[in-house]
PDB file of C-alpha atoms in Angstrom:
ATOM      1  CA  MET A   1      95.345 129.343  88.507  1.00 88.00           C
ATOM      2  CA  THR A   2      96.335 125.847  89.604  1.00 94.00           C
ATOM      3  CA  ILE A   3      93.637 123.749  91.259  1.00 97.00           C
ATOM      4  CA  ILE A   4      95.125 121.110  93.514  1.00 97.00           C
ATOM      5  CA  LEU A   5      92.953 118.167  94.498  1.00 98.00           C
ATOM      6  CA  VAL A   6      93.859 116.429  97.748  1.00 98.00           C
ATOM      7  CA  GLY A   7      92.278 113.552  99.618  1.00 97.00           C
ATOM      8  CA  TYR A   8      92.683 109.926 100.525  1.00 95.00           C
ATOM      9  CA  MET A   9      93.246 107.316  97.834  1.00 91.00           C
ATOM     10  CA  GLY A  10      89.904 106.398  96.337  1.00 91.00           C
ATOM     11  CA  SER A  11      88.352 109.794  97.029  1.00 94.00           C
ATOM     12  CA  GLY A  12      88.052 110.506  93.292  1.00 94.00           C
ATOM     13  CA  LYS A  13      90.911 112.948  92.714  1.00 96.00           C
ATOM     14  CA  SER A  14      91.899 111.565  89.321  1.00 95.00           C
ATOM     15  CA  ILE A  15      88.460 111.180  87.769  1.00 96.00           C
ATOM     16  CA  ILE A  16      87.230 114.492  89.214  1.00 97.00           C
ATOM     17  CA  GLY A  17      90.415 116.198  88.029  1.00 98.00           C
ATOM     18  CA  GLU A  18      89.930 114.900  84.488  1.00 97.00           C
ATOM     19  CA  GLU A  19      86.320 116.061  84.295  1.00 97.00           C
ATOM     20  CA  LEU A  20      87.016 119.426  85.914  1.00 97.00           C
ATOM     21  CA  ALA A  21      89.891 120.016  83.485  1.00 98.00           C
ATOM     22  CA  ARG A  22      87.647 119.138  80.546  1.00 97.00           C
ATOM     23  CA  ILE A  23      84.933 121.582  81.642  1.00 97.00           C
ATOM     24  CA  LEU A  24      87.340 124.428  82.443  1.00 97.00           C
ATOM     25  CA  ASP A  25      89.574 123.693  79.432  1.00 97.00           C
ATOM     26  CA  TYR A  26      92.535 123.263  81.798  1.00 98.00           C
ATOM     27  CA  ASN A  27      95.397 120.812  81.637  1.00 97.00           C
ATOM     28  CA  HIS A  28      95.179 117.853  84.005  1.00 98.00           C
ATOM     29  CA  ILE A  29      98.117 116.258  85.768  1.00 98.00           C
ATOM     30  CA  ASP A  30      97.598 112.997  87.607  1.00 96.00           C
ATOM     31  CA  PHE A  31     100.501 113.438  90.003  1.00 96.00           C
ATOM     32  CA  ASP A  32     101.302 109.740  90.420  1.00 93.00           C
ATOM     33  CA  GLY A  33     101.445 109.417  86.618  1.00 94.00           C
ATOM     34  CA  PHE A  34     103.657 112.507  86.447  1.00 97.00           C
ATOM     35  CA  ILE A  35     106.057 110.951  88.972  1.00 96.00           C
ATOM     36  CA  GLU A  36     106.057 107.657  87.053  1.00 96.00           C
ATOM     37  CA  THR A  37     107.003 109.510  83.871  1.00 96.00           C
ATOM     38  CA  GLN A  38     109.738 111.505  85.605  1.00 96.00           C
ATOM     39  CA  GLU A  39     111.154 108.407  87.324  1.00 96.00           C
ATOM     40  CA  ASN A  40     110.556 106.062  84.380  1.00 96.00           C
ATOM     41  CA  ALA A  41     109.054 103.530  86.805  1.00 95.00           C
ATOM     42  CA  THR A  42     105.679 102.690  88.302  1.00 91.00           C
ATOM     43  CA  ILE A  43     104.834 103.839  91.820  1.00 87.00           C
ATOM     44  CA  LYS A  44     104.797 100.179  92.864  1.00 84.00           C
ATOM     45  CA  THR A  45     108.292  99.657  91.440  1.00 91.00           C
ATOM     46  CA  ILE A  46     109.600 102.825  93.097  1.00 92.00           C
ATOM     47  CA  PHE A  47     108.248 101.619  96.460  1.00 87.00           C
ATOM     48  CA  GLU A  48     109.725  98.134  95.948  1.00 87.00           C
ATOM     49  CA  THR A  49     113.155  99.156  94.668  1.00 94.00           C
ATOM     50  CA  LYS A  50     113.877 102.524  96.267  1.00 94.00           C
ATOM     51  CA  GLY A  51     111.487 102.587  99.223  1.00 90.00           C
ATOM     52  CA  GLU A  52     108.835 104.905 100.548  1.00 87.00           C
ATOM     53  CA  ILE A  53     111.272 107.531 101.843  1.00 92.00           C
ATOM     54  CA  TYR A  54     112.744 107.991  98.365  1.00 95.00           C
ATOM     55  CA  PHE A  55     109.241 108.186  96.924  1.00 92.00           C
ATOM     56  CA  ARG A  56     108.129 110.830  99.448  1.00 92.00           C
ATOM     57  CA  LYS A  57     111.221 112.959  98.725  1.00 93.00           C
ATOM     58  CA  SER A  58     110.476 112.665  94.999  1.00 93.00           C
ATOM     59  CA  GLU A  59     106.886 113.802  95.572  1.00 93.00           C
ATOM     60  CA  SER A  60     108.109 116.963  97.267  1.00 94.00           C
ATOM     61  CA  LYS A  61     110.585 117.711  94.496  1.00 94.00           C
ATOM     62  CA  TYR A  62     108.019 117.175  91.732  1.00 96.00           C
ATOM     63  CA  LEU A  63     105.297 119.101  93.566  1.00 95.00           C
ATOM     64  CA  GLY A  64     107.489 122.185  93.203  1.00 92.00           C
ATOM     65  CA  LYS A  65     107.430 121.685  89.432  1.00 92.00           C
ATOM     66  CA  VAL A  66     103.633 121.589  89.064  1.00 94.00           C
ATOM     67  CA  ILE A  67     102.271 123.744  91.867  1.00 92.00           C
ATOM     68  CA  ASN A  68     102.161 127.036  89.987  1.00 87.00           C
ATOM     69  CA  LEU A  69     101.327 125.938  86.467  1.00 92.00           C
ATOM     70  CA  LYS A  70      98.676 128.082  84.813  1.00 93.00           C
ATOM     71  CA  ASN A  71      95.266 126.645  83.952  1.00 96.00           C
ATOM     72  CA  THR A  72      96.086 123.257  85.431  1.00 97.00           C
ATOM     73  CA  ILE A  73      94.351 120.772  87.689  1.00 98.00           C
ATOM     74  CA  VAL A  74      96.714 118.576  89.729  1.00 98.00           C
ATOM     75  CA  SER A  75      95.318 115.396  91.271  1.00 97.00           C
ATOM     76  CA  LEU A  76      97.797 114.616  94.034  1.00 96.00           C
ATOM     77  CA  GLY A  77      98.529 111.226  95.517  1.00 91.00           C
ATOM     78  CA  GLY A  78      96.776 110.576  98.815  1.00 92.00           C
ATOM     79  CA  GLY A  79      99.928 110.930 100.890  1.00 91.00           C
ATOM     80  CA  THR A  80     101.504 113.863  99.080  1.00 94.00           C
ATOM     81  CA  PRO A  81     100.134 116.642 101.342  1.00 95.00           C
ATOM     82  CA  CYS A  82     101.175 114.730 104.470  1.00 94.00           C
ATOM     83  CA  TYR A  83     104.950 114.568 104.000  1.00 91.00           C
ATOM     84  CA  ALA A  84     107.885 116.967 103.942  1.00 88.00           C
ATOM     85  CA  ASN A  85     106.524 120.505 103.725  1.00 92.00           C
ATOM     86  CA  ASN A  86     104.152 119.693 100.884  1.00 95.00           C
ATOM     87  CA  MET A  87     100.962 121.121 102.402  1.00 95.00           C
ATOM     88  CA  GLU A  88     102.874 124.281 103.317  1.00 94.00           C
ATOM     89  CA  GLN A  89     104.037 124.536  99.678  1.00 92.00           C
ATOM     90  CA  ILE A  90     100.432 124.221  98.557  1.00 94.00           C
ATOM     91  CA  ILE A  91      99.122 126.791 101.058  1.00 92.00           C
ATOM     92  CA  ASP A  92     101.931 129.250 100.356  1.00 91.00           C
ATOM     93  CA  SER A  93     101.539 129.055  96.588  1.00 90.00           C
ATOM     94  CA  ASN A  94     100.333 132.385  95.217  1.00 84.00           C
ATOM     95  CA  ASP A  95      98.293 131.139  92.312  1.00 87.00           C
ATOM     96  CA  SER A  96      96.779 127.863  93.475  1.00 92.00           C
ATOM     97  CA  ILE A  97      93.732 126.720  95.368  1.00 95.00           C
ATOM     98  CA  SER A  98      93.461 123.398  97.164  1.00 97.00           C
ATOM     99  CA  ILE A  99      90.329 121.282  97.308  1.00 98.00           C
ATOM    100  CA  TYR A 100      89.891 118.368  99.708  1.00 98.00           C
ATOM    101  CA  LEU A 101      87.754 115.596  98.235  1.00 98.00           C
ATOM    102  CA  LYS A 102      86.404 114.072 101.416  1.00 97.00           C
ATOM    103  CA  ALA A 103      84.917 110.578 101.669  1.00 96.00           C
ATOM    104  CA  ASN A 104      84.022 108.409 104.646  1.00 95.00           C
ATOM    105  CA  ILE A 105      85.629 105.069 105.485  1.00 95.00           C
ATOM    106  CA  PRO A 106      82.891 102.785 104.046  1.00 94.00           C
ATOM    107  CA  THR A 107      82.933 104.712 100.766  1.00 94.00           C
ATOM    108  CA  LEU A 108      86.721 104.541 100.505  1.00 94.00           C
ATOM    109  CA  SER A 109      86.823 100.864 101.431  1.00 93.00           C
ATOM    110  CA  LYS A 110      84.174 100.017  98.844  1.00 91.00           C
ATOM    111  CA  ARG A 111      86.072 101.895  96.128  1.00 90.00           C
ATOM    112  CA  LEU A 112      89.503 100.528  97.063  1.00 90.00           C
ATOM    113  CA  PHE A 113      89.041  96.879  97.979  1.00 88.00           C
ATOM    114  CA  ASP A 114      88.717  95.497  94.444  1.00 83.00           C
ATOM    115  CA  GLU A 115      91.632  97.541  93.128  1.00 84.00           C
ATOM    116  CA  LYS A 116      93.992  97.162  96.091  1.00 78.00           C
ATOM    117  CA  PHE A 117      96.529  95.247  93.970  1.00 76.00           C
ATOM    118  CA  LYS A 118      97.272  98.578  92.216  1.00 76.00           C
ATOM    119  CA  ARG A 119      97.886 100.372  95.527  1.00 79.00           C
ATOM    120  CA  PRO A 120     101.211  99.540  97.231  1.00 73.00           C
ATOM    121  CA  LEU A 121     100.085 100.771 100.648  1.00 80.00           C
ATOM    122  CA  ILE A 122      97.070  98.452 100.812  1.00 86.00           C
ATOM    123  CA  SER A 123      97.951  95.561  98.488  1.00 83.00           C
ATOM    124  CA  HIS A 124      98.781  93.314 101.449  1.00 85.00           C
ATOM    125  CA  ILE A 125      95.456  93.786 103.272  1.00 90.00           C
ATOM    126  CA  PRO A 126      93.386  90.577 102.982  1.00 90.00           C
ATOM    127  CA  SER A 127      89.892  91.571 104.153  1.00 91.00           C
ATOM    128  CA  ARG A 128      87.487  94.477 103.937  1.00 91.00           C
ATOM    129  CA  GLU A 129      87.358  94.705 107.742  1.00 93.00           C
ATOM    130  CA  GLU A 130      91.138  95.096 107.947  1.00 93.00           C
ATOM    131  CA  LEU A 131      91.008  97.633 105.111  1.00 92.00           C
ATOM    132  CA  ASN A 132      88.398  99.645 107.047  1.00 94.00           C
ATOM    133  CA  GLU A 133      90.688  99.647 110.074  1.00 95.00           C
ATOM    134  CA  PHE A 134      93.714 100.665 107.996  1.00 94.00           C
ATOM    135  CA  ILE A 135      91.823 103.499 106.297  1.00 94.00           C
ATOM    136  CA  GLY A 136      90.469 104.708 109.639  1.00 95.00           C
ATOM    137  CA  LYS A 137      93.943 104.926 111.155  1.00 95.00           C
ATOM    138  CA  HIS A 138      95.361 106.558 108.043  1.00 92.00           C
ATOM    139  CA  LEU A 139      92.579 109.125 107.813  1.00 94.00           C
ATOM    140  CA  PHE A 140      93.078 110.000 111.464  1.00 94.00           C
ATOM    141  CA  GLU A 141      96.738 110.766 110.681  1.00 95.00           C
ATOM    142  CA  ARG A 142      96.169 112.491 107.348  1.00 95.00           C
ATOM    143  CA  ALA A 143      92.985 114.484 107.937  1.00 95.00           C
ATOM    144  CA  PRO A 144      94.792 117.387 109.679  1.00 96.00           C
ATOM    145  CA  PHE A 145      96.759 117.946 106.461  1.00 96.00           C
ATOM    146  CA  TYR A 146      93.787 117.567 104.126  1.00 97.00           C
ATOM    147  CA  GLU A 147      91.658 119.879 106.295  1.00 97.00           C
ATOM    148  CA  GLN A 148      94.066 122.761 105.618  1.00 97.00           C
ATOM    149  CA  SER A 149      92.731 122.949 102.051  1.00 97.00           C
ATOM    150  CA  ASN A 150      90.880 126.044 100.909  1.00 96.00           C
ATOM    151  CA  ILE A 151      87.723 124.059 100.108  1.00 97.00           C
ATOM    152  CA  ALA A 152      86.335 120.692 101.236  1.00 97.00           C
ATOM    153  CA  ILE A 153      83.791 118.767  99.158  1.00 97.00           C
ATOM    154  CA  MET A 154      82.030 115.610 100.366  1.00 96.00           C
ATOM    155  CA  THR A 155      82.057 112.902  97.696  1.00 95.00           C
ATOM    156  CA  ASP A 156      80.012 110.149  99.413  1.00 94.00           C
ATOM    157  CA  ASP A 157      77.057 108.996  97.309  1.00 91.00           C
ATOM    158  CA  LYS A 158      77.727 111.679  94.690  1.00 95.00           C
ATOM    159  CA  SER A 159      78.324 111.219  90.995  1.00 95.00           C
ATOM    160  CA  VAL A 160      81.344 112.719  89.275  1.00 96.00           C
ATOM    161  CA  ASP A 161      79.083 115.414  87.799  1.00 96.00           C
ATOM    162  CA  GLU A 162      77.669 116.304  91.224  1.00 97.00           C
ATOM    163  CA  VAL A 163      81.142 116.645  92.753  1.00 97.00           C
ATOM    164  CA  VAL A 164      82.385 118.736  89.831  1.00 97.00           C
ATOM    165  CA  GLU A 165      79.319 120.987  90.099  1.00 97.00           C
ATOM    166  CA  ALA A 166      79.932 121.442  93.847  1.00 97.00           C
ATOM    167  CA  ILE A 167      83.532 122.427  93.129  1.00 97.00           C
ATOM    168  CA  LEU A 168      82.549 124.886  90.407  1.00 96.00           C
ATOM    169  CA  LEU A 169      79.976 126.495  92.707  1.00 95.00           C
ATOM    170  CA  GLN A 170      82.698 127.008  95.335  1.00 94.00           C
ATOM    171  CA  LEU A 171      85.243 128.353  92.851  1.00 91.00           C
ATOM    172  CA  PHE A 172      83.094 130.740  90.856  1.00 86.00           C
TER     173      PHE A 172
END
């Protein structure tokens, strides 16, 4: 089985994916890292040199390579389910289950503001108030894709262990 973690940036997909993989003895793929390896460039560099459209097409291509791997957790990028037919690929996959790691705007803003320089989509946002507004608009657009997941887990005010336990209870 492939477990696919979806959710907005800062929702915890990477750290939850690592811990879940450790507990289940699964492989873990951080999808942005996978793309960087395949493209031999950072996400930031891909955005700057080839643009977002190229990046989104690459996501779709690489999603097809990881979606049906056995005993694997895939932590997708926040936008991956929202472009091309990526969420349809995830839903239609025979041997995968998707989990939406859901967090509210204040939680996401708190997690993202101090690391925004690492995130091309928000690196230009100067204040927390503007970041809140950006996240709110983005979540409004992206939530319909995330909500198609098989399972949704709230991550607000929860530790990594608590989120992983909630996932395991839903899966088994």
